Amino acid sequence: FTTVFDAYAGERAKLQVQFDNVAKLVEQTRVLTATTETIKTKLSDEVWDRQERWSYRRDFYVRLIGSMTDLINAEVKYLMYEATQRDTKEQAKVIEDTFLQFNSLLELAPLIVPKVVMITVLRFPANRQDTIFTSEGIKELKTRLNAFRIEARKDLGYEVAD
């Protein structure tokens, strides 16, 4: 009787060890699954955040380039008014308003664009006292706008055409 009991006890012990191992395996699988889901969620959030930041930066560049272009166009129109001896007061007001809109965007720029791009954008209207409202000044603005476009394309990860 002891031999049978010992054999039964031995088999039962083996089964108990296997059962305990399965329970541990189930618990480890549960922990691993939870950890995996946490990592997936974190990565997904990071990718979403990066995409949202990129989209916002791209939209900001579009607005800033639009504002720069509006400023150039306003100066061109001012020159045309001046050349045809038309009253330039209204167009001067347009330039002032356009410049104020541009400056509003400049206030946001340090929050959105990298320093190298910020330096380029700050050069756009700077040091123009001698060339403002001249064709040379407009050429200079267009050159600075193009330099800004190049930096913006680099920042957004686009190829820069030569």
Backbone as JSON, one array per atom type, in Angstrom:
{
  "sequence": "FTTVFDAYAGERAKLQVQFDNVAKLVEQTRVLTATTETIKTKLSDEVWDRQERWSYRRDFYVRLIGSMTDLINAEVKYLMYEATQRDTKEQAKVIEDTFLQFNSLLELAPLIVPKVVMITVLRFPANRQDTIFTSEGIKELKTRLNAFRIEARKDLGYEVAD",
  "N": [[0.81, -1.19, 0.0], [1.94, 1.26, 0.66], [3.77, 1.71, -1.38], [2.11, 2.2, -3.55], [0.82, 4.45, -2.61], [3.01, 6.16, -2.34], [3.79, 6.35, -5.02], [1.49, 7.53, -6.05], [1.54, 9.96, -4.64], [3.93, 11.01, -5.6], [3.32, 11.39, -8.33], [1.24, 13.16, -8.04], [2.61, 15.34, -6.93], [4.26, 16.01, -9.06], [2.3, 16.82, -10.89], [1.27, 18.98, -9.46], [3.47, 20.74, -9.46], [3.64, 21.23, -12.2], [1.15, 22.47, -12.52], [1.55, 24.74, -10.9], [3.62, 25.92, -12.38], [2.24, 26.51, -14.74], [0.43, 28.38, -13.75], [2.23, 30.38, -12.98], [3.27, 30.94, -15.51], [0.98, 31.89, -16.79], [0.58, 34.23, -15.29], [2.99, 35.59, -15.82], [2.67, 35.93, -18.57], [0.43, 37.6, -18.59], [1.54, 39.92, -17.35], [3.56, 40.5, -19.2], [2.01, 41.0, -21.48], [0.59, 43.28, -20.63], [2.73, 45.06, -20.28], [3.69, 45.17, -22.91], [1.48, 46.33, -24.21], [1.47, 48.82, -22.94], [3.9, 49.88, -23.85], [3.38, 49.92, -26.62], [1.26, 51.77, -26.67], [2.55, 54.06, -25.69], [4.5, 54.48, -27.68], [2.81, 54.89, -29.87], [1.54, 57.25, -29.05], [3.75, 58.96, -29.03], [4.47, 58.97, -31.75], [2.14, 60.05, -32.85], [2.19, 62.57, -31.6], [4.57, 63.62, -32.67], [3.86, 63.7, -35.39], [1.73, 65.53, -35.28], [3.06, 67.83, -34.36], [4.81, 68.23, -36.52], [2.94, 68.71, -38.56], [1.76, 71.07, -37.59], [3.99, 72.75, -37.6], [4.56, 72.76, -40.35], [2.2, 74.0, -41.32], [2.49, 76.44, -40.06], [4.79, 77.41, -41.34], [3.74, 77.73, -43.91], [1.89, 79.78, -43.44], [3.65, 81.81, -42.6], [5.35, 82.14, -44.84], [3.39, 82.93, -46.64], [2.7, 85.37, -45.47], [5.12, 86.77, -45.74], [5.25, 86.88, -48.51], [2.96, 88.39, -49.02], [3.81, 90.81, -47.92], [5.92, 91.49, -49.65], [4.46, 91.71, -52.04], [2.79, 93.86, -51.35], [4.64, 95.92, -51.18], [5.53, 95.97, -53.82], [3.19, 96.78, -55.09], [2.93, 99.3, -53.92], [5.15, 100.56, -55.05], [4.31, 100.55, -57.7], [2.09, 102.23, -57.53], [3.4, 104.55, -56.81], [5.04, 104.97, -59.04], [3.17, 105.55, -60.96], [2.24, 107.86, -60.06], [0.14, 107.85, -58.26], [-1.95, 108.19, -55.34], [-0.35, 107.13, -52.48], [-0.98, 106.66, -49.87], [-3.02, 104.89, -48.97], [-1.98, 102.45, -49.79], [0.35, 102.44, -48.32], [-0.73, 102.09, -45.8], [-1.72, 99.51, -46.11], [0.7, 98.13, -46.31], [1.7, 98.63, -43.75], [-0.24, 97.28, -42.15], [0.11, 94.68, -43.13], [2.73, 94.24, -42.39], [2.45, 94.28, -39.61], [0.93, 91.96, -39.24], [2.79, 90.09, -40.09], [4.75, 90.5, -38.11], [3.33, 89.57, -35.9], [3.27, 86.84, -36.43], [5.99, 86.39, -36.25], [6.36, 86.58, -33.53], [5.42, 84.15, -32.62], [7.13, 82.36, -33.83], [9.65, 81.54, -32.49], [8.71, 79.55, -30.81], [8.09, 77.49, -32.45], [9.79, 77.02, -34.68], [13.13, 75.88, -35.5], [16.28, 77.25, -34.31], [18.12, 77.93, -36.41], [16.43, 78.35, -38.56], [14.93, 80.4, -37.54], [16.8, 82.46, -37.42], [17.14, 82.94, -40.14], [14.56, 83.83, -40.84], [14.37, 86.14, -39.37], [16.12, 87.76, -40.69], [14.73, 88.54, -42.87], [13.04, 91.05, -42.91], [14.95, 92.79, -41.99], [17.37, 95.47, -41.63], [16.78, 97.3, -43.8], [16.48, 99.97, -44.34], [17.68, 101.63, -46.28], [16.88, 100.49, -48.63], [14.18, 100.14, -48.71], [11.02, 100.13, -50.31], [12.06, 100.09, -52.9], [13.11, 98.77, -56.08], [15.4, 97.26, -55.83], [15.31, 96.65, -53.15], [13.06, 95.02, -53.07], [13.95, 92.87, -54.6], [15.91, 91.98, -52.85], [14.31, 91.2, -50.68], [12.94, 89.08, -51.89], [15.07, 87.33, -52.31], [15.78, 86.8, -49.67], [13.41, 85.6, -48.84], [13.46, 83.3, -50.4], [15.73, 82.06, -49.28], [14.71, 81.54, -46.77], [12.66, 79.74, -47.44], [14.18, 77.56, -48.28], [15.46, 76.8, -45.86], [13.19, 76.15, -44.4], [12.2, 73.96, -45.86], [14.29, 72.14, -45.44], [14.04, 71.82, -42.66], [11.56, 70.6, -42.52], [12.1, 68.21, -43.66], [12.14, 67.83, -46.37], [13.47, 67.42, -49.69], [15.95, 69.65, -50.87], [15.9, 71.63, -53.57], [18.35, 72.39, -55.99]],
  "CA": [[0.0, 0.0, 0.0], [2.84, 2.41, 0.74], [4.34, 1.93, -2.69], [1.07, 2.83, -4.37], [0.62, 5.79, -2.07], [4.2, 6.94, -2.7], [3.71, 6.61, -6.46], [0.43, 8.51, -6.22], [2.02, 11.23, -4.09], [4.94, 11.5, -6.53], [2.63, 11.88, -9.53], [0.5, 14.36, -7.63], [3.6, 16.41, -6.75], [4.64, 16.44, -10.42], [1.17, 17.58, -11.44], [1.18, 20.25, -8.73], [4.56, 21.58, -9.97], [3.22, 21.67, -13.53], [0.06, 23.42, -12.33], [2.17, 25.98, -10.4], [4.34, 26.5, -13.5], [1.23, 27.08, -15.64], [-0.07, 29.59, -13.08], [3.3, 31.39, -13.13], [3.33, 31.29, -16.92], [-0.18, 32.74, -17.07], [0.85, 35.53, -14.66], [4.05, 36.23, -16.61], [2.07, 36.32, -19.85], [-0.41, 38.76, -18.3], [2.44, 41.05, -17.12], [4.21, 40.8, -20.47], [0.99, 41.6, -22.35], [0.34, 44.64, -20.12], [3.92, 45.86, -20.6], [3.69, 45.35, -24.36], [0.43, 47.31, -24.52], [1.94, 50.12, -22.46], [4.92, 50.33, -24.79], [2.7, 50.25, -27.88], [0.51, 53.01, -26.46], [3.52, 55.16, -25.57], [5.06, 54.71, -29.02], [1.75, 55.46, -30.68], [1.38, 58.64, -28.61], [4.93, 59.71, -29.48], [4.36, 59.13, -33.2], [1.05, 61.01, -33.07], [2.67, 63.89, -31.19], [5.56, 64.06, -33.67], [3.13, 64.04, -36.6], [0.99, 66.76, -35.02], [4.03, 68.94, -34.32], [5.26, 68.45, -37.88], [1.83, 69.35, -39.29], [1.62, 72.44, -37.11], [5.15, 73.5, -38.09], [4.35, 72.95, -41.78], [1.15, 75.01, -41.47], [3.07, 77.72, -39.66], [5.66, 77.84, -42.45], [2.86, 78.19, -45.0], [1.37, 81.1, -43.04], [4.75, 82.77, -42.57], [5.73, 82.41, -46.23], [2.3, 83.73, -47.18], [2.82, 86.73, -44.93], [6.28, 87.38, -46.39], [4.86, 87.15, -49.9], [2.03, 89.53, -48.96], [4.6, 92.02, -47.68], [6.6, 91.81, -50.91], [3.44, 92.18, -52.99], [2.33, 95.19, -50.94], [5.69, 96.88, -51.57], [5.49, 96.08, -55.29], [2.03, 97.6, -55.41], [3.28, 100.66, -53.52], [6.04, 101.09, -56.09], [3.49, 100.8, -58.9], [1.31, 103.46, -57.26], [4.35, 105.67, -56.82], [5.5, 105.17, -60.43], [2.07, 106.13, -61.73], [1.91, 109.08, -59.33], [-1.13, 107.7, -57.55], [-1.86, 108.39, -53.9], [0.23, 105.93, -51.88], [-1.35, 106.57, -48.45], [-3.78, 103.66, -48.73], [-1.08, 101.32, -49.94], [1.25, 102.48, -47.16], [-1.5, 101.49, -44.7], [-1.73, 98.06, -46.38], [2.04, 97.64, -45.92], [1.76, 98.66, -42.28], [-1.07, 96.17, -41.64], [0.76, 93.42, -43.51], [3.92, 94.1, -41.55], [1.97, 93.93, -38.27], [0.57, 90.53, -39.28], [4.07, 89.37, -40.17], [5.37, 90.57, -36.78], [2.58, 88.67, -35.02], [3.78, 85.49, -36.68], [7.36, 86.34, -35.72], [6.28, 86.36, -32.08], [5.2, 82.71, -32.42], [8.17, 81.57, -34.49], [10.6, 80.84, -31.62], [8.08, 78.37, -30.2], [7.75, 76.49, -33.46], [10.85, 76.72, -35.64], [14.48, 75.8, -34.94], [17.07, 78.49, -34.26], [18.7, 78.23, -37.72], [15.34, 78.89, -39.38], [14.57, 81.67, -36.91], [17.8, 83.45, -37.87], [16.81, 83.25, -41.54], [13.32, 84.6, -40.92], [14.62, 87.48, -38.82], [16.85, 88.53, -41.71], [13.81, 88.93, -43.94], [12.75, 92.48, -43.0], [15.97, 93.57, -41.28], [18.36, 96.33, -42.29], [16.26, 97.66, -45.12], [16.17, 101.4, -44.38], [18.15, 102.23, -47.53], [16.32, 99.84, -49.83], [12.74, 99.96, -48.61], [10.25, 100.71, -51.4], [12.85, 100.17, -54.14], [13.15, 97.47, -56.77], [16.52, 96.5, -55.23], [14.81, 96.15, -51.87], [12.14, 93.91, -53.34], [14.81, 91.73, -54.99], [16.53, 91.51, -51.62], [13.28, 90.47, -49.93], [12.69, 87.81, -52.58], [16.23, 86.48, -52.03], [15.65, 86.36, -48.28], [12.28, 84.68, -48.8], [13.95, 82.03, -50.95], [16.6, 81.45, -48.26], [13.82, 81.02, -45.73], [12.0, 78.55, -47.99], [15.17, 76.47, -48.26], [15.61, 76.35, -44.48], [11.92, 75.51, -44.0], [12.17, 72.64, -46.5], [15.24, 71.29, -44.7], [13.47, 71.52, -41.35], [10.43, 69.69, -42.69], [12.59, 66.94, -44.17], [12.0, 67.75, -47.82], [14.69, 67.67, -50.47], [16.15, 71.03, -51.25], [16.31, 71.7, -54.97], [19.49, 73.3, -56.22]],
  "C": [[0.86, 1.26, 0.0], [3.42, 2.73, -0.62], [3.34, 2.63, -3.6], [0.86, 4.26, -3.92], [1.79, 6.7, -2.43], [4.18, 7.3, -4.18], [2.66, 7.67, -6.75], [0.89, 9.89, -5.76], [3.07, 11.85, -5.03], [4.31, 12.1, -7.78], [1.86, 13.16, -9.21], [1.45, 15.54, -7.47], [4.04, 16.94, -8.12], [3.54, 17.3, -11.04], [1.04, 18.94, -10.77], [2.25, 21.23, -9.22], [4.18, 22.11, -11.35], [2.1, 22.72, -13.42], [0.61, 24.78, -11.86], [2.92, 26.68, -11.54], [3.38, 27.16, -14.49], [0.7, 28.37, -15.05], [0.96, 30.72, -13.2], [3.38, 31.87, -14.58], [2.17, 32.21, -17.31], [0.06, 34.15, -16.5], [1.93, 36.29, -15.45], [3.52, 36.72, -17.95], [1.2, 37.56, -19.67], [0.45, 40.02, -18.11], [3.11, 41.47, -18.43], [3.24, 41.48, -21.44], [0.71, 43.05, -21.92], [1.51, 45.55, -20.46], [3.98, 46.17, -22.09], [2.66, 46.4, -24.77], [0.83, 48.71, -24.09], [2.97, 50.7, -23.42], [4.29, 50.73, -26.11], [1.94, 51.57, -27.78], [1.45, 54.2, -26.41], [4.12, 55.5, -26.94], [4.03, 55.35, -29.94], [1.53, 56.92, -30.34], [2.54, 59.5, -29.11], [4.87, 59.97, -30.99], [3.28, 60.15, -33.52], [1.51, 62.42, -32.74], [3.65, 64.44, -32.21], [4.86, 64.47, -34.96], [2.35, 65.35, -36.43], [1.91, 67.97, -35.0], [4.52, 69.26, -35.73], [4.17, 69.17, -38.68], [1.67, 70.81, -38.87], [2.77, 73.3, -37.63], [5.01, 73.77, -39.59], [3.31, 74.04, -42.04], [1.66, 76.4, -41.09], [3.97, 78.28, -40.76], [4.82, 78.39, -43.6], [2.33, 79.59, -44.68], [2.47, 82.16, -43.08], [5.22, 83.13, -43.97], [4.65, 83.23, -46.92], [2.39, 85.18, -46.72], [4.01, 87.47, -45.56], [5.94, 87.78, -47.83], [3.9, 88.33, -49.95], [2.78, 90.84, -48.76], [5.34, 92.45, -48.95], [5.6, 92.38, -51.91], [2.92, 93.58, -52.64], [3.36, 96.25, -51.32], [5.71, 97.07, -53.09], [4.33, 96.99, -55.7], [2.28, 99.07, -55.04], [4.16, 101.32, -54.58], [5.27, 101.41, -57.37], [2.65, 102.06, -58.71], [2.21, 104.68, -57.37], [4.78, 106.0, -58.25], [4.43, 105.82, -61.28], [1.52, 107.39, -61.06], [0.51, 109.04, -58.72], [-0.89, 107.9, -56.07], [-1.42, 107.07, -53.24], [-0.17, 105.74, -50.41], [-2.07, 105.25, -48.13], [-2.86, 102.44, -48.81], [-0.06, 101.28, -48.81], [0.57, 101.85, -45.94], [-1.57, 99.97, -44.87], [-0.39, 97.46, -45.96], [2.15, 97.58, -44.41], [0.98, 97.49, -41.68], [-0.43, 94.82, -41.92], [1.99, 93.17, -42.64], [3.54, 93.74, -40.11], [1.58, 92.45, -38.2], [1.83, 89.67, -39.3], [4.74, 89.36, -38.79], [4.64, 89.68, -35.77], [3.04, 87.23, -35.19], [5.21, 85.33, -36.14], [7.37, 86.08, -34.21], [6.11, 84.88, -31.75], [6.38, 81.87, -32.89], [9.14, 80.87, -33.54], [10.02, 79.6, -30.93], [7.98, 77.2, -31.16], [8.94, 76.07, -34.32], [12.21, 76.66, -34.95], [15.23, 77.12, -35.09], [17.61, 78.88, -35.64], [17.64, 78.83, -38.65], [14.93, 80.26, -38.84], [15.53, 82.77, -37.36], [17.48, 83.89, -39.29], [15.57, 84.14, -41.63], [13.53, 86.01, -40.36], [15.39, 88.37, -39.8], [15.91, 89.1, -42.77], [13.56, 90.44, -43.98], [13.88, 93.36, -42.5], [16.85, 94.4, -42.2], [17.94, 96.76, -43.69], [16.02, 99.17, -45.26], [16.55, 102.03, -45.72], [17.45, 101.67, -48.76], [14.81, 99.69, -49.78], [12.04, 100.74, -49.73], [11.1, 100.97, -52.65], [12.83, 98.79, -54.79], [14.3, 96.62, -56.22], [16.08, 95.88, -53.9], [13.88, 94.96, -52.06], [12.93, 92.68, -53.77], [15.45, 91.11, -53.74], [15.53, 90.71, -50.77], [13.0, 89.11, -50.56], [13.84, 86.83, -52.33], [16.15, 85.93, -50.62], [14.49, 85.37, -48.12], [12.7, 83.31, -49.32], [14.86, 81.32, -49.96], [15.76, 80.83, -47.14], [13.12, 79.75, -46.21], [12.93, 77.34, -47.93], [15.32, 75.91, -46.85], [14.34, 75.64, -43.99], [11.83, 74.11, -44.6], [13.11, 71.67, -45.78], [14.63, 70.85, -43.37], [12.32, 70.52, -41.46], [10.83, 68.34, -43.29], [12.41, 66.75, -45.66], [13.36, 67.95, -48.49], [14.74, 69.14, -50.81], [16.69, 71.05, -52.67], [17.45, 72.71, -55.11], [19.1, 74.47, -57.06]]
}
